[in-house]
């Protein structure tokens, strides 16, 4: 959706609306504007990323040398549990919701999200939930220490912080479901005239599919943790073997949520990369329709692969074979996406500004994570590697180098539209190369630790694992420093408006309605929807 737009109407609404929004703290507390709420989500997720990152560095500091150095094993397990929960529910998911809030109305020509007040409510629910999570460290017995998956029977033996954790996840789940309903209704009902679904930008498409996934699986998680709660306090025995319950049933219910959840955290990343690659290759996205169908296929298949996390639980061979083949099958639509990105770049007029290096880095490292996932999909191999550092390496390649790298790519791509200033390219390049090298130094050695048999979530280990752990710990601190640099060297100066003013279309090859409005984006946009030519992807005013 590029080029022609009629600037005569109120498509932008930036002329006479400067006075009609509240200022100061009221603007943020009572925010109903999608841009403000998107900003709140992004700032919240960055705060949680830092908290989760500090917990990760505590874990790596303990594992720097064999023997117990800094923390007792109980506190170490609290760190590993809370690191996982905070990163998944507090950092990655809200960051993508923030980008959705900011960009989807701009991309589809809508004036705002469909339910503005519900949008405000779904954000503010995250604050008490995060306080409950972080505050659980200060409760009797400390934070939950059952692993981020919250497996029974450990969860039945935890102190009161377990209840706080369950309540926090309920609140975050409610927030996710409301946000998803908002996104679905906005995309289906508020697109500009002439914008059919098959003309929608890929980021909006991936979020539409992700929102359906969230609506489908968050209640499943709510059910699992509610059953845990009733086991703990109301005498039920869903997961308690002493009363005839089955702890493995919890794993089935949890992973029926957990596996689609993995794709909830990666599909919007695919959308961001699908926006950036064509812009900097200066070509149309190769195979747009196949990308849409591949995204939908991944979402559907994600519901039938959950038990590949459970090959070591005594599953019948028939079950192992089914989940093994289903898991391998999901690599096909994912491979289609990677092929399409590479085909888009092939013989394109590529330049490598900061958003593009992050996107290409994403493809490279995500593909590595995909291959290790394919290895883990094979039941006989997975039985050996289950619960080792190989699994830790695999999912960090997919989620850190997947979700997080794509979020940074999206930040560098859209920040000129958000802040009105161009971020100096060298800052984005420095942040990328520093992060990429430190990331690989941290997580690549973990493959070898896992192959050698080092189990995860252990605070101590024998001498033969010392060298690779030392390397990983050094890398982790370098990676953490890179993100501190991002906050203080890149993000805060941009938010303060320090830099060269950004044009409406800062990237030469960028297409889409979001590039038709001024930078920074006005408070109100598209009060009169732009009209699109039904035969082309051009805005005709």
PDB file of C-alpha atoms in Angstrom, residues 232-413:
ATOM      1  CA  UNK A 232      -3.461 -27.283  46.851  1.00  0.00           C
ATOM      2  CA  UNK A 233      -6.401 -25.913  48.839  1.00  0.00           C
ATOM      3  CA  UNK A 234      -9.702 -27.675  48.172  1.00  0.00           C
ATOM      4  CA  UNK A 235      -8.927 -31.363  48.557  1.00  0.00           C
ATOM      5  CA  UNK A 236      -9.104 -32.369  44.893  1.00  0.00           C
ATOM      6  CA  UNK A 237      -6.612 -34.851  43.428  1.00  0.00           C
ATOM      7  CA  UNK A 238      -6.247 -33.963  39.764  1.00  0.00           C
ATOM      8  CA  UNK A 239      -2.450 -34.200  39.858  1.00  0.00           C
ATOM      9  CA  UNK A 240      -1.803 -35.684  43.301  1.00  0.00           C
ATOM     10  CA  UNK A 241      -0.918 -39.406  43.046  1.00  0.00           C
ATOM     11  CA  UNK A 242      -1.729 -39.910  46.743  1.00  0.00           C
ATOM     12  CA  UNK A 243      -5.395 -39.278  45.946  1.00  0.00           C
ATOM     13  CA  UNK A 244      -5.413 -41.159  42.645  1.00  0.00           C
ATOM     14  CA  UNK A 245      -4.393 -38.162  40.500  1.00  0.00           C
ATOM     15  CA  UNK A 246      -1.918 -38.166  37.637  1.00  0.00           C
ATOM     16  CA  UNK A 247       0.984 -35.686  37.426  1.00  0.00           C
ATOM     17  CA  UNK A 248       1.445 -36.595  33.741  1.00  0.00           C
ATOM     18  CA  UNK A 249      -2.068 -35.303  33.032  1.00  0.00           C
ATOM     19  CA  UNK A 250      -0.818 -31.864  34.063  1.00  0.00           C
ATOM     20  CA  UNK A 251       1.940 -32.137  31.462  1.00  0.00           C
ATOM     21  CA  UNK A 252      -0.605 -32.979  28.750  1.00  0.00           C
ATOM     22  CA  UNK A 253      -2.832 -30.039  29.649  1.00  0.00           C
ATOM     23  CA  UNK A 254       0.090 -27.635  30.074  1.00  0.00           C
ATOM     24  CA  UNK A 255       1.754 -28.506  26.770  1.00  0.00           C
ATOM     25  CA  UNK A 256      -1.543 -28.360  24.916  1.00  0.00           C
ATOM     26  CA  UNK A 257      -1.288 -24.693  25.885  1.00  0.00           C
ATOM     27  CA  UNK A 258       2.501 -24.534  25.847  1.00  0.00           C
ATOM     28  CA  UNK A 259       3.195 -25.548  22.310  1.00  0.00           C
ATOM     29  CA  UNK A 260       0.818 -23.098  20.605  1.00  0.00           C
ATOM     30  CA  UNK A 261       2.285 -20.568  23.074  1.00  0.00           C
ATOM     31  CA  UNK A 262       5.712 -21.063  21.466  1.00  0.00           C
ATOM     32  CA  UNK A 263       4.194 -20.090  18.120  1.00  0.00           C
ATOM     33  CA  UNK A 264       2.329 -17.181  19.730  1.00  0.00           C
ATOM     34  CA  UNK A 265       5.795 -15.834  20.539  1.00  0.00           C
ATOM     35  CA  UNK A 266       7.268 -16.425  17.063  1.00  0.00           C
ATOM     36  CA  UNK A 267       4.473 -15.736  14.516  1.00  0.00           C
ATOM     37  CA  UNK A 268       4.450 -11.940  15.109  1.00  0.00           C
ATOM     38  CA  UNK A 269       8.248 -12.101  14.733  1.00  0.00           C
ATOM     39  CA  UNK A 270       7.722 -13.704  11.318  1.00  0.00           C
ATOM     40  CA  UNK A 271       5.392 -10.812  10.500  1.00  0.00           C
ATOM     41  CA  UNK A 272       7.976  -8.165  11.447  1.00  0.00           C
ATOM     42  CA  UNK A 273      10.696  -9.853   9.384  1.00  0.00           C
ATOM     43  CA  UNK A 274       8.264 -10.189   6.451  1.00  0.00           C
ATOM     44  CA  UNK A 275       7.825  -6.393   6.534  1.00  0.00           C
ATOM     45  CA  UNK A 276      11.524  -5.559   6.766  1.00  0.00           C
ATOM     46  CA  UNK A 277      13.085  -7.930   4.214  1.00  0.00           C
ATOM     47  CA  UNK A 278      11.070  -6.610   1.209  1.00  0.00           C
ATOM     48  CA  UNK A 279      11.707  -2.989   2.268  1.00  0.00           C
ATOM     49  CA  UNK A 280      15.498  -3.360   2.217  1.00  0.00           C
ATOM     50  CA  UNK A 281      15.625  -5.794  -0.716  1.00  0.00           C
ATOM     51  CA  UNK A 282      13.427  -3.281  -2.603  1.00  0.00           C
ATOM     52  CA  UNK A 283      11.262  -6.111  -3.919  1.00  0.00           C
ATOM     53  CA  UNK A 284       7.778  -7.395  -3.241  1.00  0.00           C
ATOM     54  CA  UNK A 285       7.612 -10.199  -0.678  1.00  0.00           C
ATOM     55  CA  UNK A 286       8.081 -13.433  -2.593  1.00  0.00           C
ATOM     56  CA  UNK A 287       5.010 -15.676  -2.366  1.00  0.00           C
ATOM     57  CA  UNK A 288       2.790 -13.458  -0.180  1.00  0.00           C
ATOM     58  CA  UNK A 289      -0.152 -15.866  -0.331  1.00  0.00           C
ATOM     59  CA  UNK A 290       1.997 -18.882   0.511  1.00  0.00           C
ATOM     60  CA  UNK A 291       3.315 -16.929   3.513  1.00  0.00           C
ATOM     61  CA  UNK A 292      -0.246 -16.382   4.749  1.00  0.00           C
ATOM     62  CA  UNK A 293      -1.132 -20.061   4.279  1.00  0.00           C
ATOM     63  CA  UNK A 294       2.134 -21.163   5.907  1.00  0.00           C
ATOM     64  CA  UNK A 295       1.386 -18.994   8.953  1.00  0.00           C
ATOM     65  CA  UNK A 296      -2.097 -20.496   9.253  1.00  0.00           C
ATOM     66  CA  UNK A 297      -0.669 -24.020   8.792  1.00  0.00           C
ATOM     67  CA  UNK A 298       1.855 -23.493  11.589  1.00  0.00           C
ATOM     68  CA  UNK A 299      -0.962 -22.296  13.868  1.00  0.00           C
ATOM     69  CA  UNK A 300      -3.165 -25.319  13.105  1.00  0.00           C
ATOM     70  CA  UNK A 301      -0.330 -27.855  13.367  1.00  0.00           C
ATOM     71  CA  UNK A 302       0.792 -26.338  16.680  1.00  0.00           C
ATOM     72  CA  UNK A 303      -2.246 -27.973  18.305  1.00  0.00           C
ATOM     73  CA  UNK A 304      -1.240 -31.548  17.431  1.00  0.00           C
ATOM     74  CA  UNK A 305       2.426 -31.645  18.470  1.00  0.00           C
ATOM     75  CA  UNK A 306       2.287 -30.926  22.217  1.00  0.00           C
ATOM     76  CA  UNK A 307       3.478 -34.323  23.495  1.00  0.00           C
ATOM     77  CA  UNK A 308       6.898 -34.053  21.841  1.00  0.00           C
ATOM     78  CA  UNK A 309       7.808 -32.430  25.165  1.00  0.00           C
ATOM     79  CA  UNK A 310       6.858 -35.696  26.853  1.00  0.00           C
ATOM     80  CA  UNK A 311       8.747 -38.469  25.029  1.00  0.00           C
ATOM     81  CA  UNK A 312      10.394 -39.419  28.333  1.00  0.00           C
ATOM     82  CA  UNK A 313       7.119 -39.920  30.247  1.00  0.00           C
ATOM     83  CA  UNK A 314       6.452 -43.504  29.164  1.00  0.00           C
ATOM     84  CA  UNK A 315       4.287 -42.700  26.153  1.00  0.00           C
ATOM     85  CA  UNK A 316       3.251 -45.696  23.986  1.00  0.00           C
ATOM     86  CA  UNK A 317       5.320 -46.157  20.822  1.00  0.00           C
ATOM     87  CA  UNK A 318       2.296 -45.317  18.640  1.00  0.00           C
ATOM     88  CA  UNK A 319       1.972 -41.992  20.431  1.00  0.00           C
ATOM     89  CA  UNK A 320       5.680 -41.319  20.086  1.00  0.00           C
ATOM     90  CA  UNK A 321       5.531 -41.976  16.344  1.00  0.00           C
ATOM     91  CA  UNK A 322       2.509 -39.717  15.837  1.00  0.00           C
ATOM     92  CA  UNK A 323       4.016 -36.782  17.738  1.00  0.00           C
ATOM     93  CA  UNK A 324       7.411 -37.331  16.104  1.00  0.00           C
ATOM     94  CA  UNK A 325       5.970 -37.144  12.567  1.00  0.00           C
ATOM     95  CA  UNK A 326       3.620 -34.264  13.417  1.00  0.00           C
ATOM     96  CA  UNK A 327       6.569 -32.301  14.827  1.00  0.00           C
ATOM     97  CA  UNK A 328       8.647 -32.935  11.728  1.00  0.00           C
ATOM     98  CA  UNK A 329       5.680 -31.857   9.599  1.00  0.00           C
ATOM     99  CA  UNK A 330       5.552 -28.416  11.243  1.00  0.00           C
ATOM    100  CA  UNK A 331       9.034 -27.723   9.886  1.00  0.00           C
ATOM    101  CA  UNK A 332       7.573 -27.661   6.341  1.00  0.00           C
ATOM    102  CA  UNK A 333       5.547 -24.391   6.575  1.00  0.00           C
ATOM    103  CA  UNK A 334       8.392 -22.887   8.633  1.00  0.00           C
ATOM    104  CA  UNK A 335      10.808 -23.863   5.862  1.00  0.00           C
ATOM    105  CA  UNK A 336       8.442 -22.245   3.324  1.00  0.00           C
ATOM    106  CA  UNK A 337       8.753 -18.970   5.220  1.00  0.00           C
ATOM    107  CA  UNK A 338      12.553 -19.091   5.313  1.00  0.00           C
ATOM    108  CA  UNK A 339      12.643 -19.984   1.600  1.00  0.00           C
ATOM    109  CA  UNK A 340      10.364 -17.026   0.812  1.00  0.00           C
ATOM    110  CA  UNK A 341      12.530 -14.580   2.769  1.00  0.00           C
ATOM    111  CA  UNK A 342      15.663 -15.806   1.007  1.00  0.00           C
ATOM    112  CA  UNK A 343      13.867 -15.665  -2.361  1.00  0.00           C
ATOM    113  CA  UNK A 344      12.786 -12.089  -1.587  1.00  0.00           C
ATOM    114  CA  UNK A 345      16.412 -11.122  -0.951  1.00  0.00           C
ATOM    115  CA  UNK A 346      17.659 -13.020  -4.009  1.00  0.00           C
ATOM    116  CA  UNK A 347      18.858 -10.499  -6.638  1.00  0.00           C
ATOM    117  CA  UNK A 348      17.265  -7.646  -4.714  1.00  0.00           C
ATOM    118  CA  UNK A 349      18.897  -4.210  -4.401  1.00  0.00           C
ATOM    119  CA  UNK A 350      19.768  -4.886  -0.777  1.00  0.00           C
ATOM    120  CA  UNK A 351      21.150  -2.420   1.712  1.00  0.00           C
ATOM    121  CA  UNK A 352      21.998  -3.363   5.267  1.00  0.00           C
ATOM    122  CA  UNK A 353      20.732  -0.682   7.589  1.00  0.00           C
ATOM    123  CA  UNK A 354      20.078  -1.625  11.222  1.00  0.00           C
ATOM    124  CA  UNK A 355      16.562  -3.135  10.731  1.00  0.00           C
ATOM    125  CA  UNK A 356      17.848  -5.327   7.887  1.00  0.00           C
ATOM    126  CA  UNK A 357      20.875  -6.709   9.777  1.00  0.00           C
ATOM    127  CA  UNK A 358      18.589  -7.611  12.685  1.00  0.00           C
ATOM    128  CA  UNK A 359      16.158  -9.313  10.284  1.00  0.00           C
ATOM    129  CA  UNK A 360      18.900 -11.252   8.466  1.00  0.00           C
ATOM    130  CA  UNK A 361      20.465 -12.149  11.821  1.00  0.00           C
ATOM    131  CA  UNK A 362      17.052 -13.405  12.904  1.00  0.00           C
ATOM    132  CA  UNK A 363      16.767 -15.690   9.854  1.00  0.00           C
ATOM    133  CA  UNK A 364      20.271 -17.096  10.385  1.00  0.00           C
ATOM    134  CA  UNK A 365      19.995 -17.831  14.097  1.00  0.00           C
ATOM    135  CA  UNK A 366      16.329 -18.843  14.028  1.00  0.00           C
ATOM    136  CA  UNK A 367      17.170 -21.407  11.324  1.00  0.00           C
ATOM    137  CA  UNK A 368      19.864 -22.862  13.588  1.00  0.00           C
ATOM    138  CA  UNK A 369      17.295 -23.094  16.381  1.00  0.00           C
ATOM    139  CA  UNK A 370      14.893 -24.774  13.971  1.00  0.00           C
ATOM    140  CA  UNK A 371      17.414 -27.455  13.068  1.00  0.00           C
ATOM    141  CA  UNK A 372      18.115 -28.289  16.714  1.00  0.00           C
ATOM    142  CA  UNK A 373      14.338 -28.488  17.181  1.00  0.00           C
ATOM    143  CA  UNK A 374      14.137 -30.966  14.311  1.00  0.00           C
ATOM    144  CA  UNK A 375      16.777 -33.082  16.060  1.00  0.00           C
ATOM    145  CA  UNK A 376      14.772 -32.952  19.300  1.00  0.00           C
ATOM    146  CA  UNK A 377      11.624 -34.009  17.433  1.00  0.00           C
ATOM    147  CA  UNK A 378      13.065 -37.518  17.024  1.00  0.00           C
ATOM    148  CA  UNK A 379      11.912 -39.564  19.991  1.00  0.00           C
ATOM    149  CA  UNK A 380      15.031 -41.763  20.411  1.00  0.00           C
ATOM    150  CA  UNK A 381      17.356 -38.733  20.361  1.00  0.00           C
ATOM    151  CA  UNK A 382      15.050 -36.633  22.514  1.00  0.00           C
ATOM    152  CA  UNK A 383      15.007 -39.368  25.179  1.00  0.00           C
ATOM    153  CA  UNK A 384      18.756 -38.809  25.552  1.00  0.00           C
ATOM    154  CA  UNK A 385      18.631 -35.015  25.373  1.00  0.00           C
ATOM    155  CA  UNK A 386      15.451 -34.474  27.436  1.00  0.00           C
ATOM    156  CA  UNK A 387      15.988 -31.908  30.204  1.00  0.00           C
ATOM    157  CA  UNK A 388      19.598 -31.256  29.265  1.00  0.00           C
ATOM    158  CA  UNK A 389      21.285 -28.018  28.258  1.00  0.00           C
ATOM    159  CA  UNK A 390      20.726 -28.998  24.611  1.00  0.00           C
ATOM    160  CA  UNK A 391      17.050 -28.128  25.120  1.00  0.00           C
ATOM    161  CA  UNK A 392      18.016 -24.858  26.837  1.00  0.00           C
ATOM    162  CA  UNK A 393      20.223 -23.980  23.856  1.00  0.00           C
ATOM    163  CA  UNK A 394      17.479 -24.895  21.382  1.00  0.00           C
ATOM    164  CA  UNK A 395      14.717 -22.785  22.832  1.00  0.00           C
ATOM    165  CA  UNK A 396      16.964 -19.809  23.479  1.00  0.00           C
ATOM    166  CA  UNK A 397      18.022 -19.891  19.825  1.00  0.00           C
ATOM    167  CA  UNK A 398      14.349 -19.846  18.874  1.00  0.00           C
ATOM    168  CA  UNK A 399      13.074 -17.373  21.494  1.00  0.00           C
ATOM    169  CA  UNK A 400      15.989 -14.997  22.134  1.00  0.00           C
ATOM    170  CA  UNK A 401      17.416 -15.011  18.633  1.00  0.00           C
ATOM    171  CA  UNK A 402      13.894 -15.487  17.304  1.00  0.00           C
ATOM    172  CA  UNK A 403      11.421 -13.325  19.171  1.00  0.00           C
ATOM    173  CA  UNK A 404      13.850 -10.849  20.747  1.00  0.00           C
ATOM    174  CA  UNK A 405      15.943 -10.214  17.609  1.00  0.00           C
ATOM    175  CA  UNK A 406      12.736  -9.665  15.608  1.00  0.00           C
ATOM    176  CA  UNK A 407      11.501  -7.215  18.262  1.00  0.00           C
ATOM    177  CA  UNK A 408      14.742  -5.254  17.955  1.00  0.00           C
ATOM    178  CA  UNK A 409      14.396  -5.356  14.162  1.00  0.00           C
ATOM    179  CA  UNK A 410      10.872  -3.959  14.499  1.00  0.00           C
ATOM    180  CA  UNK A 411      12.088  -1.282  16.890  1.00  0.00           C
ATOM    181  CA  UNK A 412      14.792  -0.010  14.518  1.00  0.00           C
ATOM    182  CA  UNK A 413      12.362  -0.208  11.574  1.00  0.00           C
TER     183      UNK A 413
END
